[in-house]
PDB file of C-alpha atoms and ligand atoms in Angstrom:
ATOM      1  CA  MET A   1     -19.992   1.089 -13.365  1.00  0.00           C
ATOM      2  CA  THR A   2     -17.886   3.392 -15.418  1.00  0.00           C
ATOM      3  CA  SER A   3     -16.462   2.882 -19.103  1.00  0.00           C
ATOM      4  CA  THR A   4     -13.336   0.858 -19.003  1.00  0.00           C
ATOM      5  CA  ARG A   5     -12.363   2.392 -22.493  1.00  0.00           C
ATOM      6  CA  HIS A   6      -9.234   3.753 -20.977  1.00  0.00           C
ATOM      7  CA  ASP A   7      -8.325   0.192 -19.581  1.00  0.00           C
ATOM      8  CA  HIS A   8      -5.050  -1.516 -20.640  1.00  0.00           C
ATOM      9  CA  PRO A   9      -5.569  -4.335 -22.757  1.00  0.00           C
ATOM     10  CA  LEU A  10      -3.442  -6.559 -20.675  1.00  0.00           C
ATOM     11  CA  ALA A  11      -5.698  -5.719 -17.870  1.00  0.00           C
ATOM     12  CA  HIS A  12      -8.168  -8.251 -18.750  1.00  0.00           C
ATOM     13  CA  GLU A  13      -5.844 -10.929 -18.700  1.00  0.00           C
ATOM     14  CA  LEU A  14      -5.404 -10.318 -15.026  1.00  0.00           C
ATOM     15  CA  PRO A  15      -6.853 -12.799 -12.240  1.00  0.00           C
ATOM     16  CA  PRO A  16      -9.895 -11.487 -11.061  1.00  0.00           C
ATOM     17  CA  PRO A  17      -9.426 -10.045  -7.116  1.00  0.00           C
ATOM     18  CA  ARG A  18     -10.083 -12.522  -4.697  1.00  0.00           C
ATOM     19  CA  THR A  19     -11.524 -12.678  -1.070  1.00  0.00           C
ATOM     20  CA  VAL A  20      -9.435 -14.450   1.139  1.00  0.00           C
ATOM     21  CA  GLU A  21     -10.641 -15.498   4.823  1.00  0.00           C
ATOM     22  CA  VAL A  22      -7.239 -15.277   6.879  1.00  0.00           C
ATOM     23  CA  ALA A  23      -9.186 -16.015  10.275  1.00  0.00           C
ATOM     24  CA  ASP A  24     -12.861 -15.949  11.665  1.00  0.00           C
ATOM     25  CA  GLY A  25     -14.251 -12.377  10.492  1.00  0.00           C
ATOM     26  CA  VAL A  26     -10.676 -11.437   8.951  1.00  0.00           C
ATOM     27  CA  TYR A  27     -10.256 -11.316   5.186  1.00  0.00           C
ATOM     28  CA  ALA A  28      -7.753 -10.213   2.775  1.00  0.00           C
ATOM     29  CA  TYR A  29      -9.038  -8.779  -0.735  1.00  0.00           C
ATOM     30  CA  VAL A  30      -6.396  -9.819  -3.062  1.00  0.00           C
ATOM     31  CA  GLN A  31      -6.083  -8.171  -6.416  1.00  0.00           C
ATOM     32  CA  PRO A  32      -3.636  -9.707  -8.789  1.00  0.00           C
ATOM     33  CA  ASP A  33      -1.125  -8.743  -9.754  1.00  0.00           C
ATOM     34  CA  GLY A  34      -0.055  -6.549  -7.332  1.00  0.00           C
ATOM     35  CA  GLY A  35       1.399  -4.261  -9.577  1.00  0.00           C
ATOM     36  CA  TRP A  36       1.716  -0.620  -9.836  1.00  0.00           C
ATOM     37  CA  TRP A  37      -1.804   0.957  -8.394  1.00  0.00           C
ATOM     38  CA  ILE A  38      -3.011  -2.865  -7.670  1.00  0.00           C
ATOM     39  CA  ASN A  39      -3.484  -3.050  -3.875  1.00  0.00           C
ATOM     40  CA  ASN A  40      -4.611  -5.465  -1.373  1.00  0.00           C
ATOM     41  CA  THR A  41      -7.426  -3.915   0.921  1.00  0.00           C
ATOM     42  CA  GLY A  42      -8.870  -6.128   3.836  1.00  0.00           C
ATOM     43  CA  PHE A  43     -11.969  -6.402   5.861  1.00  0.00           C
ATOM     44  CA  VAL A  44     -12.836  -7.306   9.204  1.00  0.00           C
ATOM     45  CA  VAL A  45     -16.310  -8.191   9.807  1.00  0.00           C
ATOM     46  CA  GLY A  46     -18.595  -8.035  12.704  1.00  0.00           C
ATOM     47  CA  GLU A  47     -22.338  -7.878  13.033  1.00  0.00           C
ATOM     48  CA  ARG A  48     -22.507  -4.256  14.169  1.00  0.00           C
ATOM     49  CA  THR A  49     -19.462  -3.262  12.652  1.00  0.00           C
ATOM     50  CA  VAL A  50     -17.456  -3.532   9.700  1.00  0.00           C
ATOM     51  CA  LEU A  51     -13.659  -2.387   9.157  1.00  0.00           C
ATOM     52  CA  CYS A  52     -12.334  -1.890   5.620  1.00  0.00           C
ATOM     53  CA  VAL A  53      -8.441  -1.637   5.724  1.00  0.00           C
ATOM     54  CA  ASP A  54      -7.862   0.817   2.785  1.00  0.00           C
ATOM     55  CA  THR A  55      -9.759   1.420  -0.598  1.00  0.00           C
ATOM     56  CA  CYS A  56      -8.420   0.997  -4.305  1.00  0.00           C
ATOM     57  CA  ALA A  57      -7.038   2.986  -7.052  1.00  0.00           C
ATOM     58  CA  THR A  58      -9.815   3.671  -9.096  1.00  0.00           C
ATOM     59  CA  GLU A  59     -13.384   3.436  -9.291  1.00  0.00           C
ATOM     60  CA  ARG A  60     -14.217   0.461 -11.050  1.00  0.00           C
ATOM     61  CA  ARG A  61     -11.764  -1.326  -8.600  1.00  0.00           C
ATOM     62  CA  THR A  62     -13.205   0.042  -5.175  1.00  0.00           C
ATOM     63  CA  ARG A  63     -17.007  -0.514  -6.464  1.00  0.00           C
ATOM     64  CA  ALA A  64     -16.111  -4.147  -7.177  1.00  0.00           C
ATOM     65  CA  MET A  65     -14.068  -4.173  -3.787  1.00  0.00           C
ATOM     66  CA  LEU A  66     -17.471  -3.134  -2.191  1.00  0.00           C
ATOM     67  CA  GLU A  67     -19.431  -5.670  -3.663  1.00  0.00           C
ATOM     68  CA  ALA A  68     -17.091  -8.084  -2.410  1.00  0.00           C
ATOM     69  CA  LEU A  69     -17.512  -6.695   0.973  1.00  0.00           C
ATOM     70  CA  ASP A  70     -21.291  -6.801   0.670  1.00  0.00           C
ATOM     71  CA  ALA A  71     -20.986 -10.343  -0.391  1.00  0.00           C
ATOM     72  CA  VAL A  72     -19.367 -11.201   2.844  1.00  0.00           C
ATOM     73  CA  VAL A  73     -21.462  -9.434   5.053  1.00  0.00           C
ATOM     74  CA  ALA A  74     -24.568 -11.183   3.632  1.00  0.00           C
ATOM     75  CA  ALA A  75     -23.027 -14.273   3.778  1.00  0.00           C
ATOM     76  CA  ARG A  76     -22.174 -14.172   7.470  1.00  0.00           C
ATOM     77  CA  ALA A  77     -25.466 -12.415   8.598  1.00  0.00           C
ATOM     78  CA  ARG A  78     -27.112 -15.660   7.135  1.00  0.00           C
ATOM     79  CA  GLY A  79     -30.008 -16.555   9.225  1.00  0.00           C
ATOM     80  CA  ARG A  80     -29.924 -13.771  11.598  1.00  0.00           C
ATOM     81  CA  SER A  81     -31.557 -10.379  11.859  1.00  0.00           C
ATOM     82  CA  ARG A  82     -30.504  -8.044   8.911  1.00  0.00           C
ATOM     83  CA  VAL A  83     -28.341  -5.034  10.555  1.00  0.00           C
ATOM     84  CA  HIS A  84     -26.547  -2.422   8.860  1.00  0.00           C
ATOM     85  CA  PRO A  85     -23.138  -2.422  10.134  1.00  0.00           C
ATOM     86  CA  ALA A  86     -21.379   0.718  11.107  1.00  0.00           C
ATOM     87  CA  ARG A  87     -18.687   1.037   8.294  1.00  0.00           C
ATOM     88  CA  LEU A  88     -14.970   2.278   9.252  1.00  0.00           C
ATOM     89  CA  VAL A  89     -12.153   2.642   6.816  1.00  0.00           C
ATOM     90  CA  VAL A  90      -8.396   3.047   8.105  1.00  0.00           C
ATOM     91  CA  ASN A  91      -6.032   3.982   5.360  1.00  0.00           C
ATOM     92  CA  THR A  92      -2.720   2.174   5.922  1.00  0.00           C
ATOM     93  CA  HIS A  93      -1.055   5.496   4.229  1.00  0.00           C
ATOM     94  CA  HIS A  94      -1.720   7.888   1.972  1.00  0.00           C
ATOM     95  CA  HIS A  95      -1.061   6.711  -1.307  1.00  0.00           C
ATOM     96  CA  GLY A  96      -3.677   6.624  -4.262  1.00  0.00           C
ATOM     97  CA  ASP A  97      -3.939   3.260  -4.549  1.00  0.00           C
ATOM     98  CA  HIS A  98      -4.781   2.978  -1.023  1.00  0.00           C
ATOM     99  CA  THR A  99      -7.239   5.983  -0.517  1.00  0.00           C
ATOM    100  CA  ASN A 100      -8.740   7.252  -3.824  1.00  0.00           C
ATOM    101  CA  GLY A 101     -11.490   4.981  -3.287  1.00  0.00           C
ATOM    102  CA  ASN A 102     -12.671   6.251   0.223  1.00  0.00           C
ATOM    103  CA  CYS A 103     -15.115   8.520  -1.371  1.00  0.00           C
ATOM    104  CA  LEU A 104     -17.014   5.665  -2.525  1.00  0.00           C
ATOM    105  CA  VAL A 105     -17.700   4.015   0.971  1.00  0.00           C
ATOM    106  CA  ALA A 106     -20.945   5.593   2.001  1.00  0.00           C
ATOM    107  CA  GLY A 107     -21.047   6.902   5.397  1.00  0.00           C
ATOM    108  CA  ALA A 108     -17.956   5.281   6.515  1.00  0.00           C
ATOM    109  CA  THR A 109     -15.772   6.899   9.304  1.00  0.00           C
ATOM    110  CA  VAL A 110     -12.258   7.075   7.561  1.00  0.00           C
ATOM    111  CA  ILE A 111      -9.214   6.773   9.985  1.00  0.00           C
ATOM    112  CA  GLY A 112      -5.377   7.424   9.153  1.00  0.00           C
ATOM    113  CA  HIS A 113      -2.167   8.757  10.744  1.00  0.00           C
ATOM    114  CA  ALA A 114      -2.609  12.792  10.987  1.00  0.00           C
ATOM    115  CA  LEU A 115       0.017  12.933   8.127  1.00  0.00           C
ATOM    116  CA  CYS A 116      -1.826  10.665   5.906  1.00  0.00           C
ATOM    117  CA  ARG A 117      -4.474  13.327   6.068  1.00  0.00           C
ATOM    118  CA  GLN A 118      -2.403  15.956   5.472  1.00  0.00           C
ATOM    119  CA  GLU A 119      -0.707  13.965   2.221  1.00  0.00           C
ATOM    120  CA  VAL A 120      -4.350  13.430   0.717  1.00  0.00           C
ATOM    121  CA  GLN A 121      -5.416  17.045   1.190  1.00  0.00           C
ATOM    122  CA  ALA A 122      -2.524  18.139  -0.456  1.00  0.00           C
ATOM    123  CA  LEU A 123      -2.307  16.000  -3.345  1.00  0.00           C
ATOM    124  CA  GLY A 124      -6.082  15.040  -3.995  1.00  0.00           C
ATOM    125  CA  ILE A 125      -6.848  12.361  -6.397  1.00  0.00           C
ATOM    126  CA  VAL A 126      -3.751  11.615  -8.060  1.00  0.00           C
ATOM    127  CA  ARG A 127      -4.033  10.952 -11.538  1.00  0.00           C
ATOM    128  CA  PRO A 128      -0.581  10.409 -12.950  1.00  0.00           C
ATOM    129  CA  ASP A 129      -0.764  10.027 -16.613  1.00  0.00           C
ATOM    130  CA  GLY A 130       2.422  10.254 -18.227  1.00  0.00           C
ATOM    131  CA  LEU A 131       4.633   8.707 -15.526  1.00  0.00           C
ATOM    132  CA  TRP A 132       2.204   5.646 -15.863  1.00  0.00           C
ATOM    133  CA  GLU A 133       0.271   4.303 -18.298  1.00  0.00           C
ATOM    134  CA  THR A 134      -3.693   5.897 -18.706  1.00  0.00           C
ATOM    135  CA  VAL A 135      -6.334   4.386 -16.886  1.00  0.00           C
ATOM    136  CA  ASP A 136      -9.902   5.163 -16.202  1.00  0.00           C
ATOM    137  CA  TRP A 137      -9.776   6.373 -12.797  1.00  0.00           C
ATOM    138  CA  GLY A 138     -13.400   7.132 -12.791  1.00  0.00           C
ATOM    139  CA  GLU A 139     -15.362   9.492 -10.623  1.00  0.00           C
ATOM    140  CA  LEU A 140     -13.166  10.084  -7.815  1.00  0.00           C
ATOM    141  CA  ALA A 141     -13.013  12.747  -4.956  1.00  0.00           C
ATOM    142  CA  PRO A 142     -10.726  13.179  -2.051  1.00  0.00           C
ATOM    143  CA  ALA A 143     -11.761  11.968   1.043  1.00  0.00           C
ATOM    144  CA  PRO A 144      -9.113  12.087   3.528  1.00  0.00           C
ATOM    145  CA  PRO A 145      -9.002  10.525   6.927  1.00  0.00           C
ATOM    146  CA  PHE A 146     -11.306  12.755   9.299  1.00  0.00           C
ATOM    147  CA  VAL A 147     -10.623  10.648  12.630  1.00  0.00           C
ATOM    148  CA  THR A 148      -6.880  10.900  12.784  1.00  0.00           C
ATOM    149  CA  PHE A 149      -4.106   9.723  15.595  1.00  0.00           C
ATOM    150  CA  GLU A 150      -0.299   9.958  15.967  1.00  0.00           C
ATOM    151  CA  HIS A 151       1.062   6.839  17.460  1.00  0.00           C
ATOM    152  CA  ALA A 152      -1.808   4.290  18.004  1.00  0.00           C
ATOM    153  CA  LEU A 153      -5.493   3.653  18.050  1.00  0.00           C
ATOM    154  CA  ASP A 154      -7.681   0.644  18.983  1.00  0.00           C
ATOM    155  CA  VAL A 155     -10.868   0.318  17.022  1.00  0.00           C
ATOM    156  CA  PHE A 156     -13.477  -2.780  18.002  1.00  0.00           C
ATOM    157  CA  VAL A 157     -15.220  -4.458  15.369  1.00  0.00           C
ATOM    158  CA  ASP A 158     -17.873  -5.936  17.498  1.00  0.00           C
ATOM    159  CA  ASP A 159     -15.702  -7.245  20.456  1.00  0.00           C
ATOM    160  CA  LEU A 160     -12.441  -7.752  18.482  1.00  0.00           C
ATOM    161  CA  ARG A 161      -9.824  -5.021  18.873  1.00  0.00           C
ATOM    162  CA  VAL A 162      -7.956  -4.077  15.699  1.00  0.00           C
ATOM    163  CA  GLU A 163      -4.851  -2.416  16.993  1.00  0.00           C
ATOM    164  CA  LEU A 164      -3.810   0.507  14.645  1.00  0.00           C
ATOM    165  CA  ARG A 165      -0.231   1.269  14.728  1.00  0.00           C
ATOM    166  CA  HIS A 166       1.972   4.155  13.383  1.00  0.00           C
ATOM    167  CA  VAL A 167       5.673   2.477  12.782  1.00  0.00           C
ATOM    168  CA  GLY A 168       7.175   5.291  14.707  1.00  0.00           C
ATOM    169  CA  THR A 169       9.379   6.434  11.543  1.00  0.00           C
ATOM    170  CA  ALA A 170       9.284   7.106   7.986  1.00  0.00           C
ATOM    171  CA  ALA A 171       9.356   3.857   5.923  1.00  0.00           C
ATOM    172  CA  HIS A 172       7.618   3.109   2.623  1.00  0.00           C
ATOM    173  CA  THR A 173       5.835   6.840   3.765  1.00  0.00           C
ATOM    174  CA  THR A 174       5.885   9.253   6.745  1.00  0.00           C
ATOM    175  CA  ASN A 175       2.365   7.590   7.630  1.00  0.00           C
ATOM    176  CA  ASP A 176       2.535   3.977   7.435  1.00  0.00           C
ATOM    177  CA  VAL A 177       0.008   2.299  10.061  1.00  0.00           C
ATOM    178  CA  MET A 178      -0.025  -1.049  10.363  1.00  0.00           C
ATOM    179  CA  ALA A 179      -3.635  -2.766  11.222  1.00  0.00           C
ATOM    180  CA  TRP A 180      -3.033  -5.972  14.191  1.00  0.00           C
ATOM    181  CA  VAL A 181      -5.432  -8.000  14.953  1.00  0.00           C
ATOM    182  CA  PRO A 182      -4.182  -9.544  17.991  1.00  0.00           C
ATOM    183  CA  GLU A 183      -6.472 -12.610  18.848  1.00  0.00           C
ATOM    184  CA  HIS A 184      -6.112 -13.733  15.210  1.00  0.00           C
ATOM    185  CA  ARG A 185      -2.325 -12.819  15.017  1.00  0.00           C
ATOM    186  CA  VAL A 186      -2.958 -11.437  11.548  1.00  0.00           C
ATOM    187  CA  LEU A 187      -1.122  -8.260  10.098  1.00  0.00           C
ATOM    188  CA  PHE A 188      -2.391  -5.606   7.678  1.00  0.00           C
ATOM    189  CA  THR A 189       0.921  -4.103   6.967  1.00  0.00           C
ATOM    190  CA  GLY A 190       0.310  -1.757   3.958  1.00  0.00           C
ATOM    191  CA  ASP A 191       2.955  -1.068   1.527  1.00  0.00           C
ATOM    192  CA  LEU A 192       5.270  -2.072   4.410  1.00  0.00           C
ATOM    193  CA  VAL A 193       5.249  -5.424   2.679  1.00  0.00           C
ATOM    194  CA  PHE A 194       5.085  -5.997  -0.905  1.00  0.00           C
ATOM    195  CA  ASN A 195       5.122  -9.964  -1.342  1.00  0.00           C
ATOM    196  CA  GLY A 196       7.545 -10.505  -4.426  1.00  0.00           C
ATOM    197  CA  GLY A 197       7.903  -6.734  -5.187  1.00  0.00           C
ATOM    198  CA  THR A 198      10.755  -4.428  -4.680  1.00  0.00           C
ATOM    199  CA  PRO A 199      10.318  -2.337  -1.512  1.00  0.00           C
ATOM    200  CA  PHE A 200       9.628   1.207  -2.589  1.00  0.00           C
ATOM    201  CA  VAL A 201      10.787   4.147  -0.180  1.00  0.00           C
ATOM    202  CA  LEU A 202      11.004   7.049  -2.232  1.00  0.00           C
ATOM    203  CA  MET A 203       8.676   8.919  -0.152  1.00  0.00           C
ATOM    204  CA  GLY A 204       9.311   7.558   2.999  1.00  0.00           C
ATOM    205  CA  SER A 205      13.043   6.536   4.427  1.00  0.00           C
ATOM    206  CA  VAL A 206      15.695   3.794   3.611  1.00  0.00           C
ATOM    207  CA  ALA A 207      17.206   4.419   7.307  1.00  0.00           C
ATOM    208  CA  GLY A 208      13.723   3.797   8.852  1.00  0.00           C
ATOM    209  CA  SER A 209      12.399   0.534   6.917  1.00  0.00           C
ATOM    210  CA  PRO A 210      14.182  -1.623   9.032  1.00  0.00           C
ATOM    211  CA  VAL A 211      12.891  -0.198  12.153  1.00  0.00           C
ATOM    212  CA  ALA A 212       9.298  -0.969  10.397  1.00  0.00           C
ATOM    213  CA  GLN A 213      10.364  -4.478   9.575  1.00  0.00           C
ATOM    214  CA  ASP A 214      11.373  -5.017  13.067  1.00  0.00           C
ATOM    215  CA  ARG A 215       7.890  -3.957  14.270  1.00  0.00           C
ATOM    216  CA  VAL A 216       6.213  -6.223  11.897  1.00  0.00           C
ATOM    217  CA  ALA A 217       8.345  -8.995  12.778  1.00  0.00           C
ATOM    218  CA  GLU A 218       8.103  -8.669  16.646  1.00  0.00           C
ATOM    219  CA  LEU A 219       4.417  -8.891  16.357  1.00  0.00           C
ATOM    220  CA  GLU A 220       5.410 -12.725  15.480  1.00  0.00           C
ATOM    221  CA  PRO A 221       2.060 -12.281  13.260  1.00  0.00           C
ATOM    222  CA  GLU A 222       0.756 -15.931  11.482  1.00  0.00           C
ATOM    223  CA  GLY A 223      -0.874 -14.011   8.446  1.00  0.00           C
ATOM    224  CA  VAL A 224       0.434 -11.067   7.047  1.00  0.00           C
ATOM    225  CA  VAL A 225      -1.735  -9.361   4.477  1.00  0.00           C
ATOM    226  CA  PRO A 226       0.705  -7.094   2.290  1.00  0.00           C
ATOM    227  CA  GLY A 227       0.061  -4.039   0.195  1.00  0.00           C
ATOM    228  CA  HIS A 228       0.740  -5.886  -2.831  1.00  0.00           C
ATOM    229  CA  GLY A 229       1.157  -9.791  -3.569  1.00  0.00           C
ATOM    230  CA  GLU A 230      -0.091 -12.769  -2.052  1.00  0.00           C
ATOM    231  CA  VAL A 231      -1.049 -13.304   1.615  1.00  0.00           C
ATOM    232  CA  CYS A 232       2.054 -14.289   3.469  1.00  0.00           C
ATOM    233  CA  GLY A 233       4.053 -14.533   6.591  1.00  0.00           C
ATOM    234  CA  PRO A 234       6.585 -12.537   8.283  1.00  0.00           C
ATOM    235  CA  GLU A 235       9.500 -14.018   6.466  1.00  0.00           C
ATOM    236  CA  VAL A 236       8.856 -11.621   3.546  1.00  0.00           C
ATOM    237  CA  VAL A 237      10.684  -9.245   5.254  1.00  0.00           C
ATOM    238  CA  ASP A 238      13.643 -10.833   5.169  1.00  0.00           C
ATOM    239  CA  VAL A 239      14.330 -10.325   1.483  1.00  0.00           C
ATOM    240  CA  ALA A 240      13.236  -7.013   1.755  1.00  0.00           C
ATOM    241  CA  GLY A 241      15.909  -6.265   4.560  1.00  0.00           C
ATOM    242  CA  GLU A 242      18.574  -7.491   2.243  1.00  0.00           C
ATOM    243  CA  TYR A 243      17.262  -5.430  -0.683  1.00  0.00           C
ATOM    244  CA  LEU A 244      17.411  -2.276   1.438  1.00  0.00           C
ATOM    245  CA  ARG A 245      21.079  -3.290   2.837  1.00  0.00           C
ATOM    246  CA  PHE A 246      21.931  -3.569  -0.817  1.00  0.00           C
ATOM    247  CA  LEU A 247      20.503  -0.368  -1.573  1.00  0.00           C
ATOM    248  CA  GLN A 248      22.377   1.358   1.036  1.00  0.00           C
ATOM    249  CA  THR A 249      25.537   0.084   0.331  1.00  0.00           C
ATOM    250  CA  THR A 250      24.910   1.065  -3.361  1.00  0.00           C
ATOM    251  CA  ALA A 251      23.990   4.604  -2.175  1.00  0.00           C
ATOM    252  CA  GLU A 252      27.305   5.082   0.375  1.00  0.00           C
ATOM    253  CA  GLN A 253      29.213   3.573  -2.799  1.00  0.00           C
ATOM    254  CA  ALA A 254      27.911   6.594  -5.170  1.00  0.00           C
ATOM    255  CA  ALA A 255      28.336   8.991  -2.347  1.00  0.00           C
ATOM    256  CA  GLY A 256      31.014  11.548  -3.684  1.00  0.00           C
ATOM    257  CA  THR A 257      31.419  10.307  -7.260  1.00  0.00           C
ATOM    258  CA  GLY A 258      29.380  12.936  -8.799  1.00  0.00           C
ATOM    259  CA  LEU A 259      26.940  10.057 -10.396  1.00  0.00           C
ATOM    260  CA  THR A 260      23.230  10.804 -10.370  1.00  0.00           C
ATOM    261  CA  PRO A 261      20.544   8.214  -9.001  1.00  0.00           C
ATOM    262  CA  LEU A 262      19.327   7.147 -12.580  1.00  0.00           C
ATOM    263  CA  GLU A 263      23.170   6.787 -13.735  1.00  0.00           C
ATOM    264  CA  VAL A 264      23.980   4.789 -10.762  1.00  0.00           C
ATOM    265  CA  ALA A 265      20.848   2.671 -11.560  1.00  0.00           C
ATOM    266  CA  ARG A 266      22.073   2.133 -14.972  1.00  0.00           C
ATOM    267  CA  GLN A 267      25.474   0.347 -13.623  1.00  0.00           C
ATOM    268  CA  VAL A 268      24.324  -1.420 -10.786  1.00  0.00           C
ATOM    269  CA  ASP A 269      23.675  -5.305 -11.245  1.00  0.00           C
ATOM    270  CA  LEU A 270      20.654  -6.044  -8.910  1.00  0.00           C
ATOM    271  CA  GLY A 271      21.540  -9.796  -8.873  1.00  0.00           C
ATOM    272  CA  ARG A 272      18.995 -11.947  -7.019  1.00  0.00           C
ATOM    273  CA  PHE A 273      16.962  -8.857  -6.722  1.00  0.00           C
ATOM    274  CA  ALA A 274      16.363  -8.658 -10.221  1.00  0.00           C
ATOM    275  CA  ALA A 275      13.591 -11.322  -9.462  1.00  0.00           C
ATOM    276  CA  LEU A 276      11.564  -9.199  -7.504  1.00  0.00           C
ATOM    277  CA  SER A 277       9.398  -7.041  -9.581  1.00  0.00           C
ATOM    278  CA  HIS A 278       9.443  -3.466 -10.539  1.00  0.00           C
ATOM    279  CA  PRO A 279      12.860  -3.480 -10.525  1.00  0.00           C
ATOM    280  CA  GLU A 280      12.844   0.266 -11.881  1.00  0.00           C
ATOM    281  CA  ARG A 281      11.949   1.003  -8.032  1.00  0.00           C
ATOM    282  CA  LEU A 282      15.724   1.085  -7.800  1.00  0.00           C
ATOM    283  CA  VAL A 283      15.902   4.424  -9.268  1.00  0.00           C
ATOM    284  CA  GLY A 284      13.540   6.019  -7.093  1.00  0.00           C
ATOM    285  CA  ASN A 285      14.831   4.064  -3.982  1.00  0.00           C
ATOM    286  CA  LEU A 286      18.526   5.219  -4.917  1.00  0.00           C
ATOM    287  CA  HIS A 287      17.091   9.171  -5.005  1.00  0.00           C
ATOM    288  CA  ARG A 288      15.920   8.825  -0.999  1.00  0.00           C
ATOM    289  CA  ALA A 289      18.894   6.550  -0.451  1.00  0.00           C
ATOM    290  CA  MET A 290      21.335   9.242  -1.854  1.00  0.00           C
ATOM    291  CA  ALA A 291      19.400  11.804  -0.214  1.00  0.00           C
ATOM    292  CA  GLU A 292      19.825  10.299   3.052  1.00  0.00           C
ATOM    293  CA  CYS A 293      23.675   9.882   2.419  1.00  0.00           C
ATOM    294  CA  ARG A 294      23.787  13.367   2.297  1.00  0.00           C
ATOM    295  CA  GLY A 295      21.868  14.037   5.246  1.00  0.00           C
ATOM    296  CA  THR A 296      18.397  14.514   4.658  1.00  0.00           C
ATOM    297  CA  ARG A 297      16.332  13.156   7.273  1.00  0.00           C
ATOM    298  CA  PRO A 298      13.826   9.770   7.124  1.00  0.00           C
ATOM    299  CA  GLY A 299      10.405  11.341   5.461  1.00  0.00           C
ATOM    300  CA  ASP A 300      12.070  14.790   4.618  1.00  0.00           C
ATOM    301  CA  PRO A 301      11.001  15.773   1.369  1.00  0.00           C
ATOM    302  CA  VAL A 302      12.871  15.225  -2.100  1.00  0.00           C
ATOM    303  CA  ASP A 303      12.170  15.665  -5.741  1.00  0.00           C
ATOM    304  CA  VAL A 304       9.635  12.988  -5.842  1.00  0.00           C
ATOM    305  CA  VAL A 305       8.093  14.356  -9.659  1.00  0.00           C
ATOM    306  CA  GLY A 306      11.901  14.076 -10.698  1.00  0.00           C
ATOM    307  CA  ALA A 307      12.343  10.769  -9.376  1.00  0.00           C
ATOM    308  CA  LEU A 308       9.630   9.417 -10.997  1.00  0.00           C
ATOM    309  CA  SER A 309      10.641  11.047 -13.988  1.00  0.00           C
ATOM    310  CA  ASP A 310      13.836   9.127 -13.776  1.00  0.00           C
ATOM    311  CA  MET A 311      12.215   6.097 -13.156  1.00  0.00           C
ATOM    312  CA  VAL A 312      10.397   6.400 -16.478  1.00  0.00           C
ATOM    313  CA  ALA A 313      13.736   7.005 -18.275  1.00  0.00           C
ATOM    314  CA  PHE A 314      15.107   3.955 -16.846  1.00  0.00           C
ATOM    315  CA  ASN A 315      12.188   2.189 -18.346  1.00  0.00           C
ATOM    316  CA  GLY A 316      13.410   3.320 -21.694  1.00  0.00           C
ATOM    317  CA  GLY A 317      11.243   6.515 -21.656  1.00  0.00           C
ATOM    318  CA  ARG A 318       8.077   4.586 -21.651  1.00  0.00           C
ATOM    319  CA  PRO A 319       5.341   5.214 -18.863  1.00  0.00           C
ATOM    320  CA  LEU A 320       5.334   2.616 -16.101  1.00  0.00           C
ATOM    321  CA  THR A 321       2.847   0.076 -16.531  1.00  0.00           C
ATOM    322  CA  CYS A 322      -0.581   0.550 -15.045  1.00  0.00           C
ATOM    323  CA  LEU A 323      -3.121  -2.111 -14.848  1.00  0.00           C
ATOM    324  CA  ALA A 324      -5.269  -0.668 -12.433  1.00  0.00           C
TER     325      ALA A 324
HETATM  326 ZN1  LIG B   1       2.226   2.901  -1.057  1.00  0.00          ZN
END
């Protein structure tokens, strides 16, 4: 276990992560409060195979998650011969809160979209001190997916099929993958869904996001494990859709005014969307939305560091809260 000397004082007030059984053998690992860099993961557990959906941002959080996974595996193996199941990790996208811990899942086959591999290789372990509050990331090394796909890949946990699907467009990022368990109608969405949080499309697309939301809704999942926030149903995409339409309209109205995304954000009345956590994401979202108004295509590069710096400016010049 690593030192906690850099932990945020408020981090100790967060409730501990919980393992939630969503269906037989299908679990959400929910990390309160779902804020910046505090993601959900998931487990699909069989006797011969274990699939882990994403890892965590820090060494400490990932090790705690692996202890929770081991506890589930041990509980399910009760009374039966002990086997060491094959371990698979699928990354829902390249962001560090979902991939930094890959290196700690010993012996795992790491799966993801081809562009997820590219991004993790390019970015390495991101320690965004200055943009976010400093935390103890621990000992981490980049471990990008080494089994990759473009459109879809089925993996089997014993005989239970898990369908990995790219959403077909940039949305939250360029490489968003959903993990769908059709037998139990459970969907792991990664950050295509933030339950209770503001959508964040700076590294993806405003125009592509409704397409991704349609993909979620078409599956008619009974249980949705979002990338952040509590386990929910598919109705949460409705709020995100309304926010994105509001974002689109705001960007269109700003086009030609000469205002920067930060200046637009400072004038916007978020209305009921102010109740979503992380309203400062508006600034990054406007960077993407206004670029798309100028012809930038979904997922094309934008000045991410500049946009994140504007989010810090919007936050009164303070680094964004990070309790990871
Ligand atoms: Zn993300």
